[in-house]
Amino acid sequence: MSVPNQGDDENDPVWDEERFATITKSIEETIVVESNSKRIYSCDEEAQISRETRKLSLYQLVKLPIDEAARLRLKYRHYLSFARSCWRQRSGPRYMRYMRACSRRLCEIMTRRFFLHWALDPFMELTHHRLPMLCSELIMNKLKNRDLYHVCLAATGCERAMPTGSSSWSRWDYL
């Protein structure tokens, strides 16, 4: 996934829905990692090796809850340096599983701010502006990335194909 240089500071450019759709399509596979992220916690020794950004090691970043990690306001280059430092360490099937889980977790943390920023207006539209913005933000902070993604999809009218062949499925299980 390429890392855009824009959006590192408070003067983020205003993005339209077309750009949102393009970006979310490229990160769609990485936003549903809440269930997979628990695998990382058992790989303590490899994660301790990677460290440095703001006296925060990769181990500490991965252990943080998503909301706290997103609040750190790390720049995209920090995430990139975390990822690069990990890839240089070791090889092997166990380590590659760890790296995939770690990469997914970093993507999830990175995309958290993106989805919180983008889902506010669609959420307000879906509630017909009946809730104050502060209440809407509090509700959105409780949602996971995939839920915020679905809020944005619902507001834009996009619909994903439902899975076939299974009678006991939920709308949210297939993503």
Short mmCIF file of C-alpha atoms in Angstrom, two decimals:
data_model
loop_
_atom_site.label_atom_id
_atom_site.label_comp_id
_atom_site.label_asym_id
_atom_site.label_seq_id
_atom_site.Cartn_x
_atom_site.Cartn_y
_atom_site.Cartn_z
CA MET A 1 0.00 0.00 0.00
CA SER A 2 1.47 3.35 -0.93
CA VAL A 3 1.64 6.05 1.70
CA PRO A 4 0.45 9.49 0.60
CA ASN A 5 2.58 12.46 1.60
CA GLN A 6 -0.49 14.59 2.14
CA GLY A 7 -2.52 14.53 5.31
CA ASP A 8 0.37 14.64 7.78
CA ASP A 9 -0.74 17.86 9.42
CA GLU A 10 -3.89 19.71 10.40
CA ASN A 11 -4.18 21.32 6.94
CA ASP A 12 -5.51 18.19 5.29
CA PRO A 13 -6.93 18.73 1.82
CA VAL A 14 -10.66 18.31 1.45
CA TRP A 15 -11.32 15.00 -0.30
CA ASP A 16 -14.40 14.22 -2.28
CA GLU A 17 -16.40 10.99 -2.31
CA GLU A 18 -14.64 9.72 -5.43
CA ARG A 19 -11.27 9.99 -3.75
CA PHE A 20 -12.71 8.33 -0.64
CA ALA A 21 -13.93 5.40 -2.73
CA THR A 22 -10.52 5.04 -4.38
CA ILE A 23 -8.67 5.05 -1.08
CA THR A 24 -11.04 2.70 0.71
CA LYS A 25 -10.96 0.24 -2.15
CA SER A 26 -7.18 -0.02 -1.74
CA ILE A 27 -7.36 -0.59 2.03
CA GLU A 28 -10.54 -2.65 2.15
CA GLU A 29 -8.66 -5.89 2.82
CA THR A 30 -6.79 -4.47 5.81
CA ILE A 31 -9.60 -2.90 7.82
CA VAL A 32 -11.09 -6.10 9.15
CA VAL A 33 -8.23 -7.19 11.36
CA GLU A 34 -9.74 -6.82 14.82
CA SER A 35 -10.10 -10.58 15.11
CA ASN A 36 -6.62 -11.29 13.71
CA SER A 37 -4.79 -8.70 15.81
CA LYS A 38 -4.75 -10.92 18.91
CA ARG A 39 -2.11 -13.13 17.27
CA ILE A 40 0.44 -10.35 17.63
CA TYR A 41 0.41 -10.38 21.40
CA SER A 42 2.23 -13.73 21.58
CA CYS A 43 5.23 -12.56 19.53
CA ASP A 44 6.86 -10.47 22.23
CA GLU A 45 10.53 -11.17 21.55
CA GLU A 46 10.43 -10.19 17.85
CA ALA A 47 8.44 -7.05 18.53
CA GLN A 48 10.86 -5.89 21.24
CA ILE A 49 13.63 -5.71 18.63
CA SER A 50 11.91 -2.96 16.63
CA ARG A 51 11.84 0.36 18.38
CA GLU A 52 12.37 4.06 18.14
CA THR A 53 9.67 6.51 17.10
CA ARG A 54 8.97 8.94 19.94
CA LYS A 55 10.46 6.47 22.41
CA LEU A 56 7.68 4.11 21.45
CA SER A 57 8.59 0.62 20.33
CA LEU A 58 6.63 -1.36 17.81
CA TYR A 59 5.83 -3.73 20.66
CA GLN A 60 4.24 -0.90 22.67
CA LEU A 61 2.35 0.45 19.65
CA VAL A 62 0.90 -2.94 18.78
CA LYS A 63 -0.18 -3.57 22.39
CA LEU A 64 -2.08 -0.26 22.61
CA PRO A 65 -5.82 -0.25 21.97
CA ILE A 66 -6.69 1.11 18.53
CA ASP A 67 -8.14 4.37 19.83
CA GLU A 68 -5.11 5.18 21.97
CA ALA A 69 -2.71 4.30 19.17
CA ALA A 70 -4.65 6.48 16.72
CA ARG A 71 -4.60 9.37 19.21
CA LEU A 72 -0.80 9.40 19.15
CA ARG A 73 -1.08 11.24 15.83
CA LEU A 74 1.98 9.53 14.39
CA LYS A 75 2.93 10.59 10.90
CA TYR A 76 2.73 8.16 7.99
CA ARG A 77 6.52 8.13 7.82
CA HIS A 78 6.63 6.77 11.40
CA TYR A 79 4.42 3.84 10.42
CA LEU A 80 6.60 3.28 7.38
CA SER A 81 9.75 3.24 9.51
CA PHE A 82 8.13 0.74 11.89
CA ALA A 83 7.29 -1.52 8.96
CA ARG A 84 10.74 -1.20 7.39
CA SER A 85 12.54 -1.94 10.65
CA CYS A 86 10.57 -5.17 11.04
CA TRP A 87 11.23 -6.48 7.55
CA ARG A 88 15.01 -6.32 8.10
CA GLN A 89 15.07 -8.46 11.24
CA ARG A 90 14.52 -12.17 10.52
CA SER A 91 12.97 -14.65 8.18
CA GLY A 92 11.03 -17.87 8.55
CA PRO A 93 7.39 -18.97 8.51
CA ARG A 94 6.69 -18.00 12.13
CA TYR A 95 8.19 -14.59 11.65
CA MET A 96 6.32 -14.05 8.38
CA ARG A 97 3.01 -14.77 10.15
CA TYR A 98 4.00 -12.24 12.78
CA MET A 99 4.90 -9.67 10.11
CA ARG A 100 1.57 -10.09 8.31
CA ALA A 101 -0.34 -9.67 11.57
CA CYS A 102 1.80 -6.70 12.54
CA SER A 103 1.33 -5.05 9.14
CA ARG A 104 -2.43 -5.48 9.42
CA ARG A 105 -2.42 -3.98 12.90
CA LEU A 106 -0.39 -0.97 11.71
CA CYS A 107 -2.79 -0.49 8.78
CA GLU A 108 -5.72 -0.67 11.16
CA ILE A 109 -4.19 1.98 13.41
CA MET A 110 -3.31 4.17 10.43
CA THR A 111 -6.76 3.97 8.90
CA ARG A 112 -8.55 4.68 12.19
CA ARG A 113 -8.09 8.46 11.92
CA PHE A 114 -8.98 8.33 8.23
CA PHE A 115 -12.30 6.59 8.86
CA LEU A 116 -13.17 8.73 11.88
CA HIS A 117 -12.57 11.83 9.76
CA TRP A 118 -14.54 10.54 6.78
CA ALA A 119 -17.46 8.91 8.59
CA LEU A 120 -18.65 11.98 10.50
CA ASP A 121 -20.56 13.64 7.66
CA PRO A 122 -22.15 10.40 6.40
CA PHE A 123 -23.14 9.52 9.96
CA MET A 124 -24.75 12.93 10.40
CA GLU A 125 -26.60 12.44 7.10
CA LEU A 126 -27.81 8.98 8.09
CA THR A 127 -29.17 10.32 11.39
CA HIS A 128 -30.71 13.28 9.52
CA HIS A 129 -28.70 15.67 11.73
CA ARG A 130 -30.87 14.79 14.73
CA LEU A 131 -27.87 14.27 17.00
CA PRO A 132 -25.42 16.99 17.99
CA MET A 133 -21.94 16.63 16.54
CA LEU A 134 -20.42 15.84 19.94
CA CYS A 135 -22.83 12.92 20.46
CA SER A 136 -22.14 11.67 16.95
CA GLU A 137 -18.39 11.75 17.59
CA LEU A 138 -18.81 9.86 20.86
CA ILE A 139 -20.86 7.18 19.10
CA MET A 140 -18.36 6.93 16.27
CA ASN A 141 -15.46 6.50 18.70
CA LYS A 142 -17.14 3.31 19.92
CA LEU A 143 -17.37 1.86 16.39
CA LYS A 144 -14.70 -0.29 14.78
CA ASN A 145 -13.04 0.55 11.48
CA ARG A 146 -15.24 -1.81 9.49
CA ASP A 147 -18.37 -0.23 11.03
CA LEU A 148 -17.16 3.24 10.06
CA TYR A 149 -16.44 1.92 6.59
CA HIS A 150 -20.01 0.61 6.33
CA VAL A 151 -21.40 3.96 7.52
CA CYS A 152 -19.56 5.64 4.65
CA LEU A 153 -20.78 3.02 2.18
CA ALA A 154 -24.37 3.39 3.36
CA ALA A 155 -24.28 7.15 2.96
CA THR A 156 -22.85 6.99 -0.56
CA GLY A 157 -25.36 4.36 -1.64
CA CYS A 158 -22.71 1.75 -2.43
CA GLU A 159 -23.69 -1.83 -1.82
CA ARG A 160 -21.44 -4.86 -1.76
CA ALA A 161 -22.60 -8.18 -3.10
CA MET A 162 -23.99 -10.42 -0.38
CA PRO A 163 -22.48 -13.91 -0.03
CA THR A 164 -24.46 -16.80 -1.42
CA GLY A 165 -24.80 -20.39 -0.33
CA SER A 166 -25.15 -19.76 3.39
CA SER A 167 -28.43 -19.31 5.17
CA SER A 168 -27.05 -18.15 8.53
CA TRP A 169 -25.04 -15.04 7.81
CA SER A 170 -25.10 -11.51 8.99
CA ARG A 171 -24.68 -8.54 6.71
CA TRP A 172 -21.42 -7.64 8.50
CA ASP A 173 -19.89 -11.13 8.63
CA TYR A 174 -18.78 -11.28 5.03
CA LEU A 175 -16.40 -8.34 5.05
#
